[in-house]
Amino acid sequence: MVETLLSKEEGIKKGTIKLVIISAVMALINVITSMMSIFSKYSSKSWYADIYEKSELSKMKWDAIKDAELFGTFFKTWVIIAIGIAVVALVLWIIAKFIKSPKEYSDTLSIVNSAVITFVVASIINIILSKIYAPLGIIFMFAVSIYIGYSVIFAYERLLEVEDTDKLVLISTGVFTVLLVVLIVVFCAATGTSLKSINALMDLL
């Protein structure tokens, strides 16, 4: 996996096109999963079948599909995932610049794209496994997430060709901490939530 992440050298144009396609596929998987959930919820084997007639179940199912606004959700999810991938690649590029690495944004984007492709394939397999036995799908995705996480970490380290690992860890921690603070501030500004409210919530946890 590490070698795969590092072997794909691509320009910013190709990387962006791949990002758009990957995001669309992930958004489509999300819509398909939502559809499957709705059909399962109102199927003849669900507990709803013991309460409602077949015609009522059918109406409830199509009402749920309509309320889900799957078409709009697809495009919204598409944009969110695309932005997420681009931002993660940007953060990795910023870290690279802090340690004076000559690597470009296209290099970090390539790593993130390849990692997400693996996750997409795993998500498709997960849908099949979950139909066979739900806990199996959960365990599978947990293992895949750990695998992808470690692969990205080691691939990124080798990409930057860093000798001082401690410096990389320190800078990465600082950048991600600043990013977390920015996200909290943006969240508070967008939702009108005060920092005291977040603090109170954390005390409850």
XYZ file of N, CA and C in Angstrom:
615
model
N 0.827 -1.204 0.000
C 0.000 0.000 0.000
C 0.864 1.257 0.000
N 1.929 1.277 0.819
C 2.815 2.439 0.892
C 3.450 2.696 -0.466
N 3.942 1.628 -1.106
C 4.567 1.764 -2.421
C 3.555 2.251 -3.458
N 2.318 1.797 -3.336
C 1.262 2.216 -4.255
C 0.987 3.706 -4.115
N 0.954 4.182 -2.870
C 0.695 5.597 -2.618
C 1.796 6.485 -3.186
N 3.025 5.970 -3.182
C 4.167 6.768 -3.627
C 4.450 6.642 -5.118
N 3.955 5.580 -5.719
C 4.315 5.295 -7.112
C 3.532 6.111 -8.130
N 2.433 6.708 -7.704
C 1.577 7.418 -8.650
C 1.902 8.910 -8.680
N 2.784 9.290 -9.596
C 3.109 10.701 -9.758
C 2.174 11.300 -10.810
N 1.483 12.345 -10.433
C 0.524 12.948 -11.341
C 0.487 14.452 -11.138
N 0.154 15.180 -12.192
C 0.075 16.621 -12.108
C -1.188 17.064 -11.393
N -1.273 18.367 -11.166
C -2.416 18.910 -10.434
C -3.719 18.712 -11.209
N -3.657 18.774 -12.562
C -4.863 18.605 -13.376
C -5.421 17.192 -13.237
N -4.540 16.206 -13.394
C -4.972 14.812 -13.278
C -5.442 14.510 -11.859
N -4.736 15.067 -10.877
C -5.114 14.858 -9.482
C -6.482 15.443 -9.169
N -6.772 16.618 -9.728
C -8.066 17.262 -9.501
C -9.200 16.473 -10.145
N -8.953 15.988 -11.370
C -9.965 15.175 -12.058
C -10.260 13.908 -11.256
N -9.197 13.285 -10.758
C -9.357 12.072 -9.953
C -10.135 12.389 -8.673
N -9.842 13.536 -8.063
C -10.541 13.970 -6.846
C -12.043 14.098 -7.101
N -12.394 14.715 -8.215
C -13.808 14.916 -8.562
C -14.512 13.577 -8.776
N -13.840 12.663 -9.475
C -14.438 11.346 -9.752
C -14.596 10.549 -8.459
N -13.562 10.538 -7.638
C -13.607 9.799 -6.376
C -14.728 10.330 -5.489
N -14.836 11.641 -5.420
C -15.877 12.267 -4.590
C -17.270 11.889 -5.074
N -17.436 11.855 -6.400
C -18.729 11.485 -6.978
C -19.080 10.038 -6.645
N -18.098 9.150 -6.733
C -18.331 7.736 -6.419
C -18.708 7.566 -4.947
N -18.004 8.283 -4.064
C -18.322 8.198 -2.631
C -19.717 8.746 -2.341
N -20.085 9.825 -3.026
C -21.424 10.394 -2.849
C -22.487 9.425 -3.344
N -22.190 8.739 -4.449
C -23.119 7.753 -5.001
C -23.288 6.574 -4.045
N -22.185 6.131 -3.449
C -22.247 5.037 -2.474
C -23.112 5.447 -1.287
N -22.974 6.701 -0.867
C -23.774 7.216 0.247
C -25.266 7.187 -0.090
N -25.600 7.572 -1.323
C -26.999 7.559 -1.757
C -27.536 6.131 -1.836
N -26.732 5.224 -2.393
C -27.138 3.822 -2.495
C -27.370 3.221 -1.113
N -26.467 3.535 -0.176
C -26.609 3.047 1.196
C -27.885 3.577 1.835
N -28.196 4.840 1.590
C -29.426 5.439 2.133
C -30.661 4.758 1.549
N -30.622 4.483 0.247
C -31.728 3.796 -0.412
C -31.924 2.398 0.163
N -30.830 1.685 0.345
C -30.907 0.331 0.892
C -31.474 0.351 2.308
N -31.086 1.370 3.074
C -31.582 1.507 4.442
C -33.090 1.746 4.460
N -33.563 2.594 3.553
C -34.997 2.890 3.476
C -35.780 1.652 3.054
N -35.313 0.947 2.025
C -35.996 -0.253 1.547
C -36.011 -1.345 2.625
N -34.905 -1.439 3.372
C -34.839 -2.431 4.444
C -35.799 -2.076 5.587
N -35.863 -0.790 5.893
C -36.711 -0.316 6.997
C -38.187 -0.593 6.736
N -38.610 -0.444 5.470
C -40.025 -0.621 5.139
C -40.284 -1.890 4.329
N -39.425 -2.886 4.497
C -39.613 -4.149 3.789
C -40.658 -5.014 4.508
N -41.061 -6.071 3.861
C -42.064 -6.973 4.436
C -41.521 -7.756 5.622
N -40.168 -7.720 5.793
C -39.548 -8.450 6.899
C -39.264 -7.548 8.114
N -39.509 -6.259 7.969
C -39.258 -5.339 9.081
C -40.402 -5.388 10.083
N -40.159 -4.793 11.253
C -41.207 -4.813 12.277
C -42.383 -3.918 11.893
N -42.156 -3.011 10.931
C -43.248 -2.175 10.437
C -44.326 -3.031 9.782
N -43.910 -4.157 9.198
C -44.851 -5.035 8.491
C -45.885 -5.637 9.432
N -45.558 -5.700 10.730
C -46.501 -6.248 11.707
C -47.560 -5.224 12.105
N -47.315 -3.964 11.755
C -48.215 -2.883 12.160
C -49.015 -2.327 10.992
N -48.342 -2.194 9.844
C -48.980 -1.550 8.690
C -49.274 -2.547 7.568
N -50.242 -2.184 6.760
C -50.579 -2.976 5.589
C -49.502 -2.784 4.516
N -49.507 -3.679 3.534
C -48.507 -3.634 2.471
C -48.575 -2.315 1.693
N -49.806 -1.860 1.426
C -49.975 -0.606 0.688
C -49.460 0.585 1.493
N -49.661 0.536 2.817
C -49.188 1.615 3.692
C -47.665 1.627 3.750
N -47.086 0.438 3.800
C -45.619 0.331 3.812
C -45.024 0.916 2.537
N -45.659 0.616 1.422
C -45.181 1.123 0.142
C -45.231 2.652 0.110
N -46.330 3.220 0.621
C -46.466 4.677 0.652
C -45.420 5.304 1.573
N -45.219 4.686 2.740
C -44.239 5.186 3.700
C -42.826 5.131 3.112
N -42.567 4.074 2.353
C -41.243 3.903 1.742
C -40.970 5.013 0.731
N -41.944 5.286 -0.140
C -41.736 6.303 -1.156
C -41.748 7.707 -0.567
N -42.481 7.887 0.515
C -42.455 9.174 1.221
C -41.077 9.411 1.837
N -40.485 8.329 2.386
C -39.154 8.427 2.992
C -38.102 8.756 1.933
N -38.251 8.146 0.748
C -37.318 8.428 -0.357
C -37.443 9.885 -0.793
N -38.678 10.359 -0.851
C -38.912 11.750 -1.237
C -38.333 12.712 -0.203
N -38.550 12.407 1.074
C -38.051 13.272 2.153
C -36.526 13.273 2.222
N -35.922 12.158 1.801
C -34.457 12.057 1.860
C -33.777 12.979 0.858
N -34.509 13.409 -0.161
C -33.972 14.301 -1.193
C -32.613 13.783 -1.698
N -32.637 12.556 -2.182
C -31.413 11.862 -2.562
C -30.623 12.571 -3.653
N -31.336 13.195 -4.589
C -30.645 13.889 -5.685
C -29.839 15.074 -5.140
N -30.489 15.864 -4.298
C -29.808 17.013 -3.702
C -28.708 16.581 -2.752
N -28.981 15.509 -2.008
C -27.998 14.983 -1.064
C -26.740 14.511 -1.783
N -26.935 13.905 -2.977
C -25.798 13.432 -3.767
C -24.827 14.565 -4.074
N -25.351 15.678 -4.602
C -24.484 16.795 -4.976
C -23.879 17.479 -3.750
N -24.649 17.565 -2.682
C -24.139 18.178 -1.459
C -22.992 17.346 -0.887
N -23.202 16.022 -0.848
C -22.163 15.119 -0.343
C -20.939 15.143 -1.245
N -21.176 15.204 -2.544
C -20.099 15.274 -3.537
C -19.179 16.460 -3.251
N -19.779 17.634 -3.064
C -19.006 18.852 -2.807
C -18.257 18.769 -1.483
N -18.937 18.290 -0.443
C -18.322 18.198 0.889
C -17.113 17.272 0.879
N -17.258 16.097 0.240
C -16.159 15.130 0.177
C -14.989 15.686 -0.634
N -15.308 16.342 -1.762
C -14.258 16.921 -2.603
C -13.467 17.976 -1.835
N -14.189 18.824 -1.111
C -13.522 19.855 -0.307
C -12.681 19.212 0.788
N -13.225 18.158 1.403
C -12.507 17.464 2.469
C -11.183 16.883 1.995
N -11.212 16.218 0.832
C -9.998 15.633 0.268
C -8.982 16.722 -0.064
N -9.467 17.800 -0.675
C -8.587 18.905 -1.062
C -7.944 19.563 0.167
N -8.729 19.717 1.231
C -8.223 20.353 2.451
C -7.174 19.483 3.140
N -7.417 18.176 3.210
C -6.443 17.261 3.827
C -5.123 17.316 3.062
N -5.207 17.285 1.720
C -3.998 17.382 0.899
C -3.295 18.723 1.112
N -4.087 19.779 1.282
C -3.528 21.116 1.515
C -2.790 21.184 2.849
N -3.378 20.582 3.873
C -2.743 20.564 5.199
C -1.415 19.816 5.139
N -1.399 18.686 4.445
C -0.157 17.914 4.306
C 0.893 18.713 3.531
N 0.445 19.482 2.544
C 1.366 20.317 1.764
C 1.934 21.449 2.625
N 1.093 22.033 3.470
C 1.545 23.107 4.369
C 2.609 22.583 5.326
N 2.374 21.382 5.853
C 3.362 20.761 6.743
C 4.677 20.554 5.990
N 4.569 20.113 4.744
C 5.762 19.896 3.919
C 6.552 21.193 3.740
N 5.843 22.295 3.563
C 6.512 23.585 3.382
C 7.205 24.039 4.673
N 6.610 23.705 5.813
C 7.203 24.078 7.095
C 8.547 23.388 7.326
N 8.669 22.174 6.798
C 9.938 21.458 6.968
C 10.824 21.615 5.724
N 10.439 22.619 4.892
C 11.236 22.988 3.716
C 11.393 21.846 2.709
N 10.312 21.100 2.500
C 10.328 20.039 1.493
C 9.968 20.630 0.126
N 10.627 20.179 -0.949
C 10.332 20.697 -2.297
C 9.067 20.096 -2.911
N 8.436 19.171 -2.225
C 7.266 18.497 -2.778
C 6.115 19.476 -3.018
N 5.349 19.201 -4.077
C 4.264 20.089 -4.477
C 2.917 19.595 -3.948
N 1.901 20.446 -4.101
C 0.541 20.090 -3.659
C 0.037 18.854 -4.398
N 0.429 18.719 -5.663
C 0.001 17.563 -6.452
C 0.500 16.250 -5.848
N 1.652 16.295 -5.170
C 2.213 15.093 -4.544
C 1.369 14.641 -3.352
N 1.005 15.604 -2.509
C 0.183 15.249 -1.339
C -1.234 14.881 -1.771
N -1.748 15.554 -2.804
C -3.078 15.232 -3.316
C -3.109 13.817 -3.873
N -2.017 13.406 -4.516
C -1.923 12.056 -5.072
C -2.015 11.002 -3.977
N -1.329 11.244 -2.851
C -1.360 10.308 -1.730
C -2.770 10.196 -1.157
N -3.405 11.347 -0.952
C -4.756 11.355 -0.377
C -5.749 10.694 -1.328
N -5.644 11.006 -2.615
C -6.539 10.390 -3.609
C -6.425 8.871 -3.603
N -5.191 8.380 -3.590
C -4.959 6.926 -3.613
C -5.507 6.261 -2.361
N -5.340 6.934 -1.221
C -5.855 6.390 0.042
C -7.377 6.334 0.018
N -8.001 7.373 -0.521
C -9.465 7.422 -0.584
C -10.005 6.377 -1.560
N -9.288 6.113 -2.641
C -9.703 5.073 -3.588
C -9.777 3.721 -2.877
N -8.773 3.443 -2.046
C -8.775 2.205 -1.259
C -9.993 2.162 -0.340
N -10.311 3.316 0.259
C -11.464 3.392 1.156
C -12.774 3.175 0.390
N -12.846 3.689 -0.828
C -14.044 3.521 -1.657
C -14.267 2.044 -1.976
N -13.200 1.366 -2.380
C -13.294 -0.068 -2.679
C -13.728 -0.835 -1.432
N -13.144 -0.464 -0.299
C -13.499 -1.115 0.967
C -14.971 -0.866 1.319
N -15.469 0.332 1.014
C -16.862 0.674 1.306
C -17.823 -0.198 0.497
N -17.456 -0.460 -0.749
C -18.286 -1.319 -1.598
C -18.311 -2.743 -1.046
N -17.134 -3.234 -0.656
C -17.050 -4.578 -0.055
C -17.835 -4.614 1.248
N -17.782 -3.513 2.008
C -18.483 -3.426 3.287
C -19.995 -3.571 3.115
N -20.534 -2.987 2.032
C -21.978 -3.097 1.776
C -22.369 -4.565 1.609
N -21.526 -5.308 0.902
C -21.797 -6.738 0.674
C -21.666 -7.519 1.979
N -20.594 -7.260 2.725
C -20.363 -7.973 3.982
C -21.465 -7.685 5.004
N -21.926 -6.432 5.040
C -22.964 -6.038 5.998
C -24.281 -6.760 5.728
N -24.513 -7.079 4.445
C -25.715 -7.823 4.101
C -25.630 -9.278 4.568
N -24.395 -9.784 4.603
C -24.182 -11.155 5.066
C -24.256 -11.222 6.591
N -23.494 -10.301 7.232
C -23.464 -10.252 8.708
C -22.944 -8.874 9.117
N -23.820 -8.048 9.681
C -23.504 -6.643 9.972
C -22.209 -6.424 10.760
N -21.976 -7.155 11.872
C -20.734 -6.946 12.633
C -19.473 -7.200 11.804
N -19.588 -8.084 10.820
C -18.441 -8.389 9.952
C -18.029 -7.149 9.166
N -19.016 -6.396 8.711
C -18.741 -5.166 7.981
C -18.072 -4.124 8.856
N -18.504 -4.026 10.108
C -17.929 -3.064 11.050
C -16.466 -3.389 11.330
N -16.188 -4.652 11.585
C -14.816 -5.098 11.852
C -13.933 -4.862 10.635
N -14.476 -5.167 9.458
C -13.730 -4.994 8.209
C -13.339 -3.530 8.003
N -14.284 -2.603 8.173
C -14.013 -1.185 7.965
C -13.059 -0.637 9.028
N -13.144 -1.162 10.232
C -12.214 -0.751 11.296
C -10.788 -1.118 10.913
N -10.625 -2.366 10.432
C -9.301 -2.843 10.029
C -8.771 -2.051 8.828
N -9.644 -1.787 7.870
C -9.248 -1.033 6.680
C -8.839 0.386 7.044
N -9.573 1.011 7.957
C -9.266 2.387 8.374
C -7.885 2.475 9.015
N -7.564 1.502 9.863
C -6.245 1.464 10.496
C -5.162 1.259 9.441
N -5.423 0.339 8.519
C -4.473 0.036 7.441
C -4.189 1.273 6.583
N -5.256 1.960 6.182
C -5.097 3.160 5.357
C -4.383 4.261 6.135
N -4.753 4.436 7.404
C -4.137 5.473 8.229
C -2.634 5.306 8.344
N -2.200 4.108 8.684
C -0.762 3.848 8.819
C -0.052 3.951 7.467
N -0.713 3.505 6.404
C -0.111 3.576 5.064
C 0.139 5.020 4.656
N -0.825 5.891 4.927
C -0.680 7.312 4.598
C 0.454 7.941 5.405
N 0.521 7.609 6.687
C 1.566 8.167 7.554
C 2.958 7.800 7.048
N 3.170 6.511 6.769
C 4.492 6.061 6.323
C 4.810 6.546 4.907
N 3.786 6.585 4.050
C 3.995 7.068 2.678
C 4.347 8.553 2.696
N 3.684 9.305 3.545
C 3.942 10.747 3.651
C 5.351 11.013 4.170
N 5.757 10.224 5.152
C 7.106 10.381 5.706
C 8.161 10.091 4.652
N 7.944 9.038 3.863
C 8.904 8.688 2.816
C 8.876 9.694 1.667
N 7.701 10.253 1.398
C 7.579 11.261 0.348
C 8.431 12.481 0.666
N 8.396 12.911 1.929
C 9.127 14.108 2.334
C 10.617 13.843 2.536
N 10.978 12.556 2.648
C 12.375 12.169 2.863
C 12.958 12.904 4.079
N 12.208 12.846 5.174
C 12.593 13.550 6.399
C 13.547 12.704 7.224
N 14.626 13.321 7.678
C 15.570 12.625 8.553
C 15.202 12.853 10.016
N 14.725 14.062 10.315
C 14.343 14.392 11.686
C 12.839 14.145 11.853
N 12.508 12.911 12.267
C 11.106 12.537 12.435
C 10.437 13.330 13.544
N 11.179 13.630 14.605
C 10.621 14.387 15.723
C 10.125 15.755 15.264
N 10.869 16.374 14.369
C 10.481 17.682 13.842
C 9.179 17.567 13.053
N 9.062 16.516 12.256
C 7.853 16.290 11.462
C 6.643 16.104 12.369
N 6.825 15.313 13.423
C 5.730 15.060 14.368
C 5.326 16.347 15.074
N 6.309 17.130 15.498
C 6.047 18.386 16.214
C 5.300 19.378 15.327
N 5.767 19.557 14.095
C 5.134 20.496 13.171
C 3.721 20.019 12.804
N 3.579 18.717 12.572
C 2.269 18.159 12.227
C 1.276 18.389 13.357
N 1.732 18.168 14.587
C 0.873 18.382 15.763
C 0.432 19.841 15.844
N 1.374 20.747 15.612
C 1.064 22.174 15.664
C 0.062 22.586 14.599
N 0.275 22.123 13.371
C -0.612 22.481 12.261
C -2.021 21.943 12.487
N -2.128 20.673 12.911
C -3.446 20.084 13.138
C -4.156 20.716 14.333
N -3.379 21.156 15.326
C -3.968 21.845 16.480
C -4.557 23.191 16.060
N -3.793 23.935 15.258
C -4.282 25.221 14.749
C -5.529 25.005 13.891
N -5.499 23.953 13.062
C -6.646 23.641 12.209
C -7.877 23.330 13.059
N -7.692 22.580 14.140
C -8.804 22.241 15.029
C -9.401 23.494 15.655
N -8.541 24.416 16.089
C -9.011 25.673 16.688
C -9.808 26.478 15.666
N -9.307 26.543 14.437
C -10.000 27.278 13.374
C -11.367 26.664 13.104
N -11.422 25.327 13.056
C -12.696 24.644 12.810
C -13.700 24.908 13.919
N -13.225 24.935 15.165
C -14.105 25.218 16.303
C -14.659 26.638 16.220
N -13.788 27.589 15.893
C -14.215 28.988 15.768
C -15.232 29.148 14.640
N -14.960 28.502 13.492
C -15.878 28.574 12.348
C -17.217 27.937 12.710
N -17.161 26.796 13.407
C -18.390 26.107 13.828
C -19.222 26.992 14.753
N -18.553 27.636 15.699
C -19.251 28.515 16.641
C -19.877 29.706 15.919
N -19.140 30.257 14.955
C -19.640 31.411 14.209
C -20.821 31.032 13.323
N -20.751 29.837 12.730
C -21.797 29.402 11.802
C -23.078 28.984 12.517
N -22.937 28.413 13.707
C -24.101 27.897 14.438
C -24.567 28.810 15.559
N -23.776 29.832 15.849
C -24.137 30.736 16.941
C -23.892 30.124 18.301
N -23.081 29.084 18.341
C -22.757 28.414 19.598
C -21.582 29.121 20.268
N -21.669 29.279 21.576
C -20.578 29.920 22.308
C -19.561 28.878 22.743
N -18.350 29.316 22.986
C -17.301 28.411 23.459
C -17.656 27.831 24.829
N -18.419 28.594 25.618
C -18.840 28.104 26.937
C -19.777 26.908 26.794
N -20.614 26.942 25.753
C -21.530 25.824 25.514
C -20.762 24.560 25.158
N -19.717 24.716 24.334
C -18.873 23.571 23.957
C -18.162 23.032 25.182
N -17.682 23.939 26.037
C -16.987 23.543 27.256
C -17.927 22.771 28.178
N -19.176 23.232 28.281
C -20.168 22.540 29.118
C -20.467 21.153 28.592
N -20.521 21.036 27.248
C -20.754 19.738 26.626
C -19.601 18.792 26.916
N -18.368 19.288 26.848
C -17.202 18.467 27.116
C -17.185 17.992 28.570
N -17.684 18.831 29.494
C -17.750 18.454 30.909
C -18.711 17.300 31.109
N -19.797 17.282 30.315
C -20.767 16.190 30.392
C -20.179 14.889 29.905
N -19.302 14.988 28.905
C -18.650 13.795 28.366
C -17.592 13.265 29.312
